[in-house]
mmCIF file of C-alpha atoms and ligand atoms in Angstrom:
data_model
loop_
_atom_site.group_PDB
_atom_site.id
_atom_site.type_symbol
_atom_site.label_atom_id
_atom_site.label_comp_id
_atom_site.label_asym_id
_atom_site.label_seq_id
_atom_site.Cartn_x
_atom_site.Cartn_y
_atom_site.Cartn_z
ATOM 1 C CA MET A 1 88.387 82.864 33.208
ATOM 2 C CA LEU A 2 90.711 81.969 36.068
ATOM 3 C CA MET A 3 87.761 80.744 38.124
ATOM 4 C CA ASP A 4 86.961 78.090 35.507
ATOM 5 C CA ASP A 5 90.548 77.048 34.774
ATOM 6 C CA TYR A 6 91.283 76.663 38.481
ATOM 7 C CA ASP A 7 88.280 74.645 39.570
ATOM 8 C CA PRO A 8 88.875 74.129 43.323
ATOM 9 C CA LEU A 9 87.584 70.565 43.191
ATOM 10 C CA LYS A 10 90.629 69.718 41.071
ATOM 11 C CA GLY A 11 92.909 71.137 43.781
ATOM 12 C CA ARG A 12 95.011 73.314 41.412
ATOM 13 C CA MET A 13 96.586 76.373 42.959
ATOM 14 C CA LEU A 14 96.983 79.620 41.011
ATOM 15 C CA SER A 15 100.598 80.793 41.109
ATOM 16 C CA ILE A 16 101.963 83.445 38.770
ATOM 17 C CA LEU A 17 105.315 84.231 40.406
ATOM 18 C CA ASP A 18 107.623 81.452 41.535
ATOM 19 C CA LYS A 19 109.421 81.724 44.830
ATOM 20 C CA ASP A 20 112.270 83.640 43.127
ATOM 21 C CA GLY A 21 109.935 86.264 41.676
ATOM 22 C CA LYS A 22 109.981 84.908 38.105
ATOM 23 C CA VAL A 23 106.738 84.807 36.126
ATOM 24 C CA VAL A 24 105.844 81.143 35.611
ATOM 25 C CA GLU A 25 102.425 81.714 34.040
ATOM 26 C CA LYS A 26 103.231 84.233 31.301
ATOM 27 C CA GLY A 27 99.694 84.514 29.940
ATOM 28 C CA LEU A 28 98.306 85.254 33.399
ATOM 29 C CA GLU A 29 100.613 88.107 34.443
ATOM 30 C CA PRO A 30 98.162 90.885 35.400
ATOM 31 C CA LYS A 31 98.609 94.365 33.980
ATOM 32 C CA ILE A 32 99.303 96.490 37.024
ATOM 33 C CA ASP A 33 100.413 100.067 36.694
ATOM 34 C CA ASP A 34 104.104 100.472 37.700
ATOM 35 C CA ALA A 35 103.169 103.124 40.264
ATOM 36 C CA LEU A 36 100.553 100.833 41.823
ATOM 37 C CA LEU A 37 103.003 97.915 41.966
ATOM 38 C CA VAL A 38 105.551 100.082 43.742
ATOM 39 C CA GLN A 39 102.846 101.335 46.110
ATOM 40 C CA ALA A 40 101.940 97.711 46.911
ATOM 41 C CA TYR A 41 105.563 96.826 47.646
ATOM 42 C CA LYS A 42 106.137 99.965 49.738
ATOM 43 C CA THR A 43 103.008 99.126 51.748
ATOM 44 C CA MET A 44 104.402 95.630 52.312
ATOM 45 C CA VAL A 45 107.663 97.131 53.593
ATOM 46 C CA LEU A 46 105.744 99.524 55.856
ATOM 47 C CA THR A 47 103.552 96.695 57.133
ATOM 48 C CA ARG A 48 106.551 94.495 57.949
ATOM 49 C CA LEU A 49 108.221 97.293 59.940
ATOM 50 C CA ALA A 50 105.016 98.480 61.628
ATOM 51 C CA ASP A 51 104.186 94.896 62.610
ATOM 52 C CA GLU A 52 107.628 94.221 64.107
ATOM 53 C CA LYS A 53 107.363 97.519 65.969
ATOM 54 C CA ALA A 54 103.986 96.523 67.428
ATOM 55 C CA VAL A 55 105.508 93.316 68.828
ATOM 56 C CA ARG A 56 108.376 95.288 70.403
ATOM 57 C CA LEU A 57 105.934 97.834 71.881
ATOM 58 C CA GLN A 58 103.979 94.976 73.447
ATOM 59 C CA ARG A 59 107.166 93.528 74.968
ATOM 60 C CA GLN A 60 107.893 96.958 76.458
ATOM 61 C CA GLY A 61 104.415 97.182 77.989
ATOM 62 C CA ARG A 62 103.383 100.010 75.660
ATOM 63 C CA LEU A 63 100.744 98.046 73.704
ATOM 64 C CA GLY A 64 98.337 95.233 74.625
ATOM 65 C CA ALA A 65 98.078 91.757 73.072
ATOM 66 C CA TYR A 66 98.811 91.961 69.345
ATOM 67 C CA PRO A 67 98.398 89.453 66.448
ATOM 68 C CA PRO A 68 101.491 89.611 64.191
ATOM 69 C CA THR A 69 100.874 89.754 60.474
ATOM 70 C CA LYS A 70 104.378 88.839 59.242
ATOM 71 C CA GLY A 71 104.275 86.534 56.214
ATOM 72 C CA GLN A 72 100.731 87.462 55.200
ATOM 73 C CA GLU A 73 101.482 90.823 53.586
ATOM 74 C CA ALA A 74 100.791 89.700 49.993
ATOM 75 C CA SER A 75 97.749 87.729 51.113
ATOM 76 C CA GLN A 76 96.256 90.935 52.465
ATOM 77 C CA ILE A 77 97.532 93.592 50.098
ATOM 78 C CA GLY A 78 96.958 91.639 46.848
ATOM 79 C CA PRO A 79 93.143 91.475 47.148
ATOM 80 C CA ALA A 80 92.879 95.009 48.599
ATOM 81 C CA LEU A 81 94.850 96.335 45.623
ATOM 82 C CA ALA A 82 92.051 95.196 43.300
ATOM 83 C CA LEU A 83 89.365 97.187 45.155
ATOM 84 C CA GLU A 84 88.060 100.534 43.945
ATOM 85 C CA LYS A 85 87.363 103.602 46.036
ATOM 86 C CA GLY A 86 83.943 103.208 47.652
ATOM 87 C CA ASP A 87 84.148 99.417 47.967
ATOM 88 C CA TRP A 88 83.852 97.982 51.457
ATOM 89 C CA MET A 89 86.519 96.054 53.322
ATOM 90 C CA VAL A 90 85.548 93.827 56.227
ATOM 91 C CA TRP A 91 88.352 92.334 58.285
ATOM 92 C CA ALA A 92 89.117 90.103 61.243
ATOM 93 C CA PHE A 93 92.086 91.214 63.380
ATOM 94 C CA ARG A 94 95.326 90.411 61.519
ATOM 95 C CA GLU A 95 94.959 92.523 58.376
ATOM 96 C CA MET A 96 97.286 95.462 59.037
ATOM 97 C CA GLY A 97 98.639 95.416 55.454
ATOM 98 C CA ALA A 98 95.230 95.675 53.795
ATOM 99 C CA LEU A 99 94.182 98.424 56.193
ATOM 100 C CA LEU A 100 97.273 100.523 55.508
ATOM 101 C CA LEU A 101 96.751 100.145 51.763
ATOM 102 C CA ARG A 102 93.125 101.303 52.108
ATOM 103 C CA GLY A 103 94.259 104.438 53.899
ATOM 104 C CA VAL A 104 93.589 103.585 57.554
ATOM 105 C CA PRO A 105 96.116 105.635 59.565
ATOM 106 C CA LEU A 106 98.726 103.481 61.314
ATOM 107 C CA TRP A 107 98.399 105.464 64.543
ATOM 108 C CA ARG A 108 94.723 104.440 64.752
ATOM 109 C CA LEU A 109 95.727 100.788 64.525
ATOM 110 C CA TYR A 110 98.332 101.196 67.254
ATOM 111 C CA LEU A 111 95.763 103.042 69.356
ATOM 112 C CA TYR A 112 93.304 100.168 68.949
ATOM 113 C CA TRP A 113 95.870 97.603 70.101
ATOM 114 C CA MET A 114 96.725 99.927 73.002
ATOM 115 C CA GLY A 115 93.179 99.245 74.182
ATOM 116 C CA ASN A 116 91.604 102.475 73.009
ATOM 117 C CA GLU A 117 88.332 102.171 71.057
ATOM 118 C CA GLU A 118 89.113 105.505 69.396
ATOM 119 C CA GLY A 119 91.441 103.412 67.268
ATOM 120 C CA SER A 120 88.398 102.105 65.395
ATOM 121 C CA VAL A 121 87.096 105.585 64.586
ATOM 122 C CA LEU A 122 87.843 106.370 60.950
ATOM 123 C CA GLU A 123 87.445 109.731 59.284
ATOM 124 C CA GLY A 124 86.309 110.130 55.693
ATOM 125 C CA ASP A 125 84.982 107.414 53.454
ATOM 126 C CA VAL A 126 87.503 104.592 53.776
ATOM 127 C CA ASN A 127 84.614 102.102 54.099
ATOM 128 C CA VAL A 128 86.437 99.766 56.459
ATOM 129 C CA THR A 129 84.589 98.068 59.327
ATOM 130 C CA PRO A 130 86.008 97.834 62.877
ATOM 131 C CA SER A 131 88.009 94.700 63.744
ATOM 132 C CA ALA A 132 86.034 91.538 64.580
ATOM 133 C CA VAL A 133 87.861 89.466 67.175
ATOM 134 C CA PRO A 134 85.053 86.891 67.698
ATOM 135 C CA VAL A 135 86.212 84.428 65.043
ATOM 136 C CA GLY A 136 84.083 84.494 61.868
ATOM 137 C CA SER A 137 81.594 87.062 63.170
ATOM 138 C CA GLN A 138 82.474 89.507 60.392
ATOM 139 C CA VAL A 139 81.413 87.120 57.611
ATOM 140 C CA PRO A 140 77.642 87.725 58.021
ATOM 141 C CA HIS A 141 78.418 91.441 58.411
ATOM 142 C CA ALA A 142 80.058 91.383 54.984
ATOM 143 C CA SER A 143 77.059 89.621 53.479
ATOM 144 C CA GLY A 144 74.812 92.214 55.134
ATOM 145 C CA ILE A 145 76.838 95.036 53.620
ATOM 146 C CA ALA A 146 76.766 93.298 50.227
ATOM 147 C CA TYR A 147 72.993 92.929 50.565
ATOM 148 C CA ALA A 148 72.665 96.676 51.272
ATOM 149 C CA ILE A 149 74.833 97.423 48.215
ATOM 150 C CA LYS A 150 72.588 95.278 46.042
ATOM 151 C CA TYR A 151 69.391 96.707 47.548
ATOM 152 C CA ARG A 152 70.567 100.267 46.894
ATOM 153 C CA LYS A 153 71.815 99.301 43.418
ATOM 154 C CA GLU A 154 75.272 100.737 44.154
ATOM 155 C CA PRO A 155 78.212 99.741 41.926
ATOM 156 C CA LYS A 156 80.186 98.514 44.940
ATOM 157 C CA VAL A 157 81.578 95.298 46.360
ATOM 158 C CA ALA A 158 82.175 94.023 49.908
ATOM 159 C CA LEU A 159 85.461 92.160 50.382
ATOM 160 C CA CYS A 160 85.757 90.105 53.540
ATOM 161 C CA TYR A 161 88.883 88.585 55.130
ATOM 162 C CA PHE A 162 88.819 85.721 57.609
ATOM 163 C CA GLY A 163 91.075 82.855 58.617
ATOM 164 C CA ASP A 164 91.104 79.085 58.061
ATOM 165 C CA GLY A 165 89.817 78.663 61.612
ATOM 166 C CA ALA A 166 86.786 80.821 60.844
ATOM 167 C CA THR A 167 85.568 78.231 58.322
ATOM 168 C CA SER A 168 84.621 75.994 61.268
ATOM 169 C CA GLU A 169 82.247 78.610 62.640
ATOM 170 C CA GLY A 170 78.517 78.747 61.935
ATOM 171 C CA ASP A 171 78.882 82.407 60.975
ATOM 172 C CA PHE A 172 81.012 81.393 57.992
ATOM 173 C CA HIS A 173 78.316 79.031 56.730
ATOM 174 C CA GLU A 174 75.518 81.515 57.319
ATOM 175 C CA GLY A 175 77.346 84.369 55.634
ATOM 176 C CA LEU A 176 78.339 82.410 52.546
ATOM 177 C CA ASN A 177 74.981 80.717 52.272
ATOM 178 C CA LEU A 178 73.180 84.066 52.248
ATOM 179 C CA ALA A 179 75.643 85.518 49.747
ATOM 180 C CA GLY A 180 75.189 82.566 47.404
ATOM 181 C CA THR A 181 71.417 82.413 47.696
ATOM 182 C CA MET A 182 70.987 86.129 47.054
ATOM 183 C CA LYS A 183 73.846 86.413 44.518
ATOM 184 C CA LEU A 184 75.415 89.212 46.538
ATOM 185 C CA PRO A 185 78.353 91.367 45.396
ATOM 186 C CA ALA A 186 80.761 89.848 47.940
ATOM 187 C CA VAL A 187 84.296 88.481 47.723
ATOM 188 C CA PHE A 188 85.384 86.244 50.579
ATOM 189 C CA VAL A 189 89.121 85.947 51.166
ATOM 190 C CA CYS A 190 90.040 83.082 53.454
ATOM 191 C CA GLN A 191 93.592 83.615 54.625
ATOM 192 C CA ASN A 192 94.598 80.018 55.172
ATOM 193 C CA ASN A 193 97.748 80.631 57.204
ATOM 194 C CA GLN A 194 97.828 76.915 58.161
ATOM 195 C CA TRP A 195 97.045 77.470 61.842
ATOM 196 C CA ALA A 196 94.223 78.597 64.118
ATOM 197 C CA ILE A 197 96.339 79.269 67.195
ATOM 198 C CA SER A 198 97.763 75.737 67.736
ATOM 199 C CA VAL A 199 95.135 73.883 65.669
ATOM 200 C CA PRO A 200 96.590 72.874 62.281
ATOM 201 C CA ARG A 201 94.617 73.214 59.081
ATOM 202 C CA ASN A 202 94.144 69.436 58.698
ATOM 203 C CA MET A 203 92.227 69.341 62.001
ATOM 204 C CA GLN A 204 89.950 72.152 60.881
ATOM 205 C CA THR A 205 88.104 70.312 58.105
ATOM 206 C CA ALA A 206 88.162 67.076 56.105
ATOM 207 C CA SER A 207 87.867 69.048 52.830
ATOM 208 C CA PRO A 208 91.062 68.807 50.745
ATOM 209 C CA THR A 209 90.853 72.576 50.114
ATOM 210 C CA LEU A 210 88.945 75.416 51.739
ATOM 211 C CA ALA A 211 88.251 76.990 48.317
ATOM 212 C CA GLN A 212 86.033 74.053 47.325
ATOM 213 C CA LYS A 213 83.570 74.941 50.078
ATOM 214 C CA ALA A 214 82.280 77.587 47.627
ATOM 215 C CA CYS A 215 80.770 74.782 45.516
ATOM 216 C CA ALA A 216 78.358 73.901 48.318
ATOM 217 C CA TYR A 217 77.092 77.484 48.401
ATOM 218 C CA GLY A 218 76.632 77.566 44.630
ATOM 219 C CA PHE A 219 79.343 79.990 43.640
ATOM 220 C CA LYS A 220 82.926 80.116 42.383
ATOM 221 C CA GLY A 221 85.960 79.368 44.485
ATOM 222 C CA ILE A 222 89.670 79.470 43.741
ATOM 223 C CA LEU A 223 92.809 78.322 45.529
ATOM 224 C CA VAL A 224 95.588 80.897 45.235
ATOM 225 C CA ASP A 225 99.242 81.007 46.265
ATOM 226 C CA GLY A 226 98.884 83.415 49.161
ATOM 227 C CA ASN A 227 102.478 84.670 49.076
ATOM 228 C CA ASP A 228 102.218 85.707 45.436
ATOM 229 C CA LEU A 229 100.879 89.230 45.162
ATOM 230 C CA LEU A 230 100.271 88.924 41.412
ATOM 231 C CA ALA A 231 98.174 85.759 41.750
ATOM 232 C CA LEU A 232 96.074 87.275 44.520
ATOM 233 C CA TYR A 233 95.568 90.477 42.592
ATOM 234 C CA ALA A 234 94.549 88.595 39.428
ATOM 235 C CA ALA A 235 92.078 86.344 41.279
ATOM 236 C CA ALA A 236 90.599 89.220 43.282
ATOM 237 C CA LYS A 237 90.327 91.477 40.226
ATOM 238 C CA GLU A 238 88.294 88.811 38.426
ATOM 239 C CA ALA A 239 86.152 88.074 41.496
ATOM 240 C CA ILE A 240 85.500 91.769 42.155
ATOM 241 C CA GLY A 241 84.575 92.335 38.496
ATOM 242 C CA ARG A 242 82.126 89.447 38.583
ATOM 243 C CA ALA A 243 80.585 90.706 41.829
ATOM 244 C CA ARG A 244 80.233 94.215 40.435
ATOM 245 C CA ARG A 245 78.520 92.897 37.301
ATOM 246 C CA GLY A 246 75.958 91.033 39.415
ATOM 247 C CA GLU A 247 77.464 87.599 38.730
ATOM 248 C CA GLY A 248 77.600 86.676 42.387
ATOM 249 C CA PRO A 249 80.160 86.033 45.124
ATOM 250 C CA THR A 250 83.517 84.238 45.072
ATOM 251 C CA LEU A 251 85.550 82.468 47.745
ATOM 252 C CA ILE A 252 89.301 82.932 47.409
ATOM 253 C CA GLU A 253 91.492 80.663 49.526
ATOM 254 C CA SER A 254 94.801 82.404 50.007
ATOM 255 C CA PHE A 255 97.351 79.705 50.866
ATOM 256 C CA THR A 256 99.821 81.489 53.093
ATOM 257 C CA TYR A 257 101.636 81.247 56.404
ATOM 258 C CA ARG A 258 101.687 83.088 59.715
ATOM 259 C CA MET A 259 105.420 83.615 60.293
ATOM 260 C CA GLY A 260 105.008 84.919 63.826
ATOM 261 C CA ASP A 261 103.201 83.750 66.938
ATOM 262 C CA HIS A 262 99.394 83.706 66.944
ATOM 263 C CA THR A 263 99.502 86.727 69.226
ATOM 264 C CA THR A 264 102.050 88.161 71.606
ATOM 265 C CA SER A 265 100.477 85.849 74.250
ATOM 266 C CA ASP A 266 101.449 82.731 72.277
ATOM 267 C CA ASP A 267 104.645 80.700 71.818
ATOM 268 C CA ALA A 268 104.375 78.968 68.448
ATOM 269 C CA THR A 269 107.646 77.049 68.955
ATOM 270 C CA ARG A 270 105.613 74.720 71.190
ATOM 271 C CA TYR A 271 103.585 73.365 68.268
ATOM 272 C CA ARG A 272 105.483 74.115 65.039
ATOM 273 C CA SER A 273 108.680 72.622 63.614
ATOM 274 C CA GLU A 274 111.783 74.509 62.499
ATOM 275 C CA GLU A 275 111.542 72.770 59.084
ATOM 276 C CA GLU A 276 108.084 74.243 58.563
ATOM 277 C CA ILE A 277 109.311 77.747 59.367
ATOM 278 C CA ALA A 278 112.304 77.306 57.041
ATOM 279 C CA TYR A 279 110.037 76.153 54.178
ATOM 280 C CA TRP A 280 107.927 79.281 54.450
ATOM 281 C CA THR A 281 110.823 81.649 55.119
ATOM 282 C CA ALA A 282 112.090 80.710 51.636
ATOM 283 C CA ARG A 283 108.708 81.850 50.288
ATOM 284 C CA ASP A 284 108.674 85.302 51.888
ATOM 285 C CA PRO A 285 106.123 87.397 49.960
ATOM 286 C CA LEU A 286 108.273 90.540 50.183
ATOM 287 C CA ALA A 287 111.310 88.847 48.654
ATOM 288 C CA ARG A 288 109.214 87.505 45.775
ATOM 289 C CA LEU A 289 107.677 90.830 44.836
ATOM 290 C CA ARG A 290 111.021 92.572 45.316
ATOM 291 C CA ALA A 291 112.657 90.170 42.837
ATOM 292 C CA TYR A 292 109.805 90.688 40.348
ATOM 293 C CA LEU A 293 110.147 94.478 40.640
ATOM 294 C CA GLY A 294 113.897 94.075 40.128
ATOM 295 C CA HIS A 295 113.310 92.134 36.865
ATOM 296 C CA LYS A 296 111.058 95.006 35.726
ATOM 297 C CA GLY A 297 113.628 97.683 36.639
ATOM 298 C CA LEU A 298 111.415 99.066 39.419
ATOM 299 C CA TRP A 299 113.623 98.082 42.352
ATOM 300 C CA ASP A 300 117.262 98.442 43.378
ATOM 301 C CA GLU A 301 119.252 98.681 46.624
ATOM 302 C CA THR A 302 119.053 102.494 46.626
ATOM 303 C CA ASN A 303 115.257 102.435 46.357
ATOM 304 C CA GLN A 304 115.053 99.808 49.075
ATOM 305 C CA LYS A 305 117.163 101.904 51.445
ATOM 306 C CA ALA A 306 115.057 105.022 50.819
ATOM 307 C CA TRP A 307 111.750 103.145 51.182
ATOM 308 C CA THR A 308 112.879 101.388 54.371
ATOM 309 C CA GLU A 309 114.022 104.667 55.905
ATOM 310 C CA GLU A 310 110.803 106.425 54.902
ATOM 311 C CA ALA A 311 108.694 103.611 56.396
ATOM 312 C CA GLY A 312 110.827 103.545 59.579
ATOM 313 C CA ARG A 313 110.350 107.294 60.099
ATOM 314 C CA MET A 314 106.620 106.974 59.539
ATOM 315 C CA VAL A 315 106.340 104.145 62.081
ATOM 316 C CA GLU A 316 108.078 106.247 64.750
ATOM 317 C CA GLU A 317 105.847 109.262 64.048
ATOM 318 C CA GLU A 318 102.690 107.161 64.188
ATOM 319 C CA VAL A 319 103.725 105.563 67.505
ATOM 320 C CA LYS A 320 104.258 109.054 68.916
ATOM 321 C CA LYS A 321 100.815 110.126 67.717
ATOM 322 C CA ALA A 322 99.146 107.075 69.265
ATOM 323 C CA GLU A 323 100.995 107.457 72.553
ATOM 324 C CA GLY A 324 100.155 111.165 72.657
ATOM 325 C CA HIS A 325 96.426 110.463 72.349
ATOM 326 C CA ALA A 326 94.145 110.925 75.373
ATOM 327 C CA PRO A 327 93.850 107.634 77.301
ATOM 328 C CA PRO A 328 90.618 105.609 77.133
ATOM 329 C CA THR A 329 87.906 106.019 79.760
ATOM 330 C CA LEU A 330 85.089 103.727 80.835
ATOM 331 C CA ASP A 331 82.703 106.001 78.898
ATOM 332 C CA ASP A 332 83.990 104.326 75.716
ATOM 333 C CA VAL A 333 82.030 101.191 76.590
ATOM 334 C CA PHE A 334 78.849 103.246 76.259
ATOM 335 C CA VAL A 335 79.587 105.759 73.540
ATOM 336 C CA HIS A 336 80.874 103.418 70.850
ATOM 337 C CA THR A 337 78.060 100.873 70.954
ATOM 338 C CA TYR A 338 75.326 102.728 69.014
ATOM 339 C CA ALA A 339 75.396 105.600 66.497
ATOM 340 C CA THR A 340 72.629 107.232 68.551
ATOM 341 C CA MET A 341 72.580 106.200 72.176
ATOM 342 C CA PRO A 342 69.221 104.700 73.262
ATOM 343 C CA ALA A 343 67.574 106.148 76.380
ATOM 344 C CA SER A 344 68.268 103.030 78.460
ATOM 345 C CA LEU A 345 71.995 103.219 77.757
ATOM 346 C CA LYS A 346 72.052 106.987 78.378
ATOM 347 C CA GLU A 347 70.568 106.307 81.798
ATOM 348 C CA GLN A 348 73.262 103.723 82.545
ATOM 349 C CA LEU A 349 75.996 106.118 81.379
ATOM 350 C CA GLU A 350 74.695 108.843 83.688
ATOM 351 C CA LEU A 351 74.510 106.373 86.553
ATOM 352 C CA HIS A 352 78.069 105.235 85.874
ATOM 353 C CA ARG A 353 79.316 108.839 85.766
ATOM 354 C CA SER A 354 77.546 109.827 88.990
ATOM 355 C CA ASP A 355 78.913 106.708 90.675
ATOM 356 C CA LEU A 356 82.539 107.360 89.672
ATOM 357 C CA PRO A 357 83.601 109.995 92.285
ATOM 358 C CA ALA A 358 82.111 107.902 95.081
ATOM 359 C CA ARG A 359 84.023 104.821 93.875
ATOM 360 C CA LYS A 360 87.280 106.740 93.602
ATOM 361 C CA GLU A 361 86.918 107.954 97.213
ATOM 362 C CA GLY A 362 85.925 104.491 98.384
HETATM 363 C C1 LIG B 401 84.204 82.732 68.618
HETATM 364 C C2 LIG B 401 85.625 82.691 69.080
HETATM 365 N N1 LIG B 401 86.165 81.531 69.531
HETATM 366 C C3 LIG B 401 87.458 81.487 69.944
HETATM 367 C C4 LIG B 401 88.220 82.614 69.914
HETATM 368 C C5 LIG B 401 89.693 82.564 70.336
HETATM 369 N N2 LIG B 401 90.499 82.688 69.092
HETATM 370 C C6 LIG B 401 91.031 83.867 68.722
HETATM 371 S S1 LIG B 401 91.822 83.761 67.230
HETATM 372 C C7 LIG B 401 91.485 82.115 67.115
HETATM 373 C C8 LIG B 401 91.968 81.320 65.934
HETATM 374 C C9 LIG B 401 91.559 81.913 64.639
HETATM 375 O O1 LIG B 401 92.144 81.204 63.583
HETATM 376 P P1 LIG B 401 91.973 81.661 62.112
HETATM 377 O O2 LIG B 401 90.541 81.917 61.806
HETATM 378 O O3 LIG B 401 92.674 80.671 61.272
HETATM 379 O O4 LIG B 401 92.708 83.089 62.052
HETATM 380 P P2 LIG B 401 94.255 83.413 62.358
HETATM 381 O O5 LIG B 401 94.351 83.673 63.823
HETATM 382 O O6 LIG B 401 95.054 82.245 61.927
HETATM 383 O O7 LIG B 401 94.541 84.643 61.583
HETATM 384 C C10 LIG B 401 90.748 81.661 68.220
HETATM 385 C C11 LIG B 401 90.304 80.276 68.402
HETATM 386 C C12 LIG B 401 87.622 83.822 69.467
HETATM 387 N N3 LIG B 401 88.312 84.967 69.378
HETATM 388 N N4 LIG B 401 86.339 83.815 69.040
HETATM 389 MG MG1 LIG B 402 94.626 80.695 60.583
#
């Protein structure tokens, strides 16, 4: 078992692909269907383009503040690739790649970052929660969902993403403590992208790794190369299997890097060195998977061109769809808070609506 061989207290990091896309741990190479591997890579390409587009839209005043995801594509898509239909995905605010893989429409994501709550409305059974901007607040939600899964005896798992900064929040402790105590079917993926805005990882905690925090909650943890899609998939597959079999939760620390600014309101050049950026640029998760696919005969320049063009067209169509959507109204504050609006809120909504014409005239 990976979880035993990579005991987080020993500080070993699971890496299957090296930075040039070569398999360095032959015995650990996961068996992933060719079609699924290509789908993962195409989703990474789409995410990269959609993310860059979101930043440009913000600069043009067409989208609000946005948290770029560049550099974390494998960290997000690897674990999501190991989920089954019906499993739950709980996210923070930077997980565009995982959301696209799970089938969340891109135009909804753009709509959300345009300030429209309709962006969080999802049709069908994608089982994805709305974004959670208050840092760490989604961790107890994930444990709650995992508790419901266990209570109902469903064969499902709740996978929860959060950042290195979230591990300093009480919510993180509460969520993991509950999951450990009740042996819940949860997988926690800490995307350690080295920074919480301008606070570096070494100021976040005195623990040598974040993965080892699992030991305190009585369950398995593993430190994984977060720019290596194969390593993340392998670790998540094992963790998800264990959770589904009732063997309890796992904490996966995905050791990655945020290539862009914290959000479009930030200027990361004020606190990060060029050497650091160069180190991580050489470890681009897309380049690594692309090289691996090339070794397997699943990638060439012609494919790349077609996939890039296809993703580019899709991005433009989705922007159009988001921009063509009806603008938000103040009603959204009321209507999206409860599934069934309580009488007190209904009263406030009516009051707000009756007050509107008067305010406009005033
Ligand atoms: C409870 C709370 N405190 C502060 C903030 C402001 N804030 C937004 S993101 C962030 C840093 C989060 O860092 P991390 O968890 O590492 O996630 P990352 O942004 O790196 O993806 C902070 C402090 C917030 N949104 N919520
Ligand atoms: Mg972070």
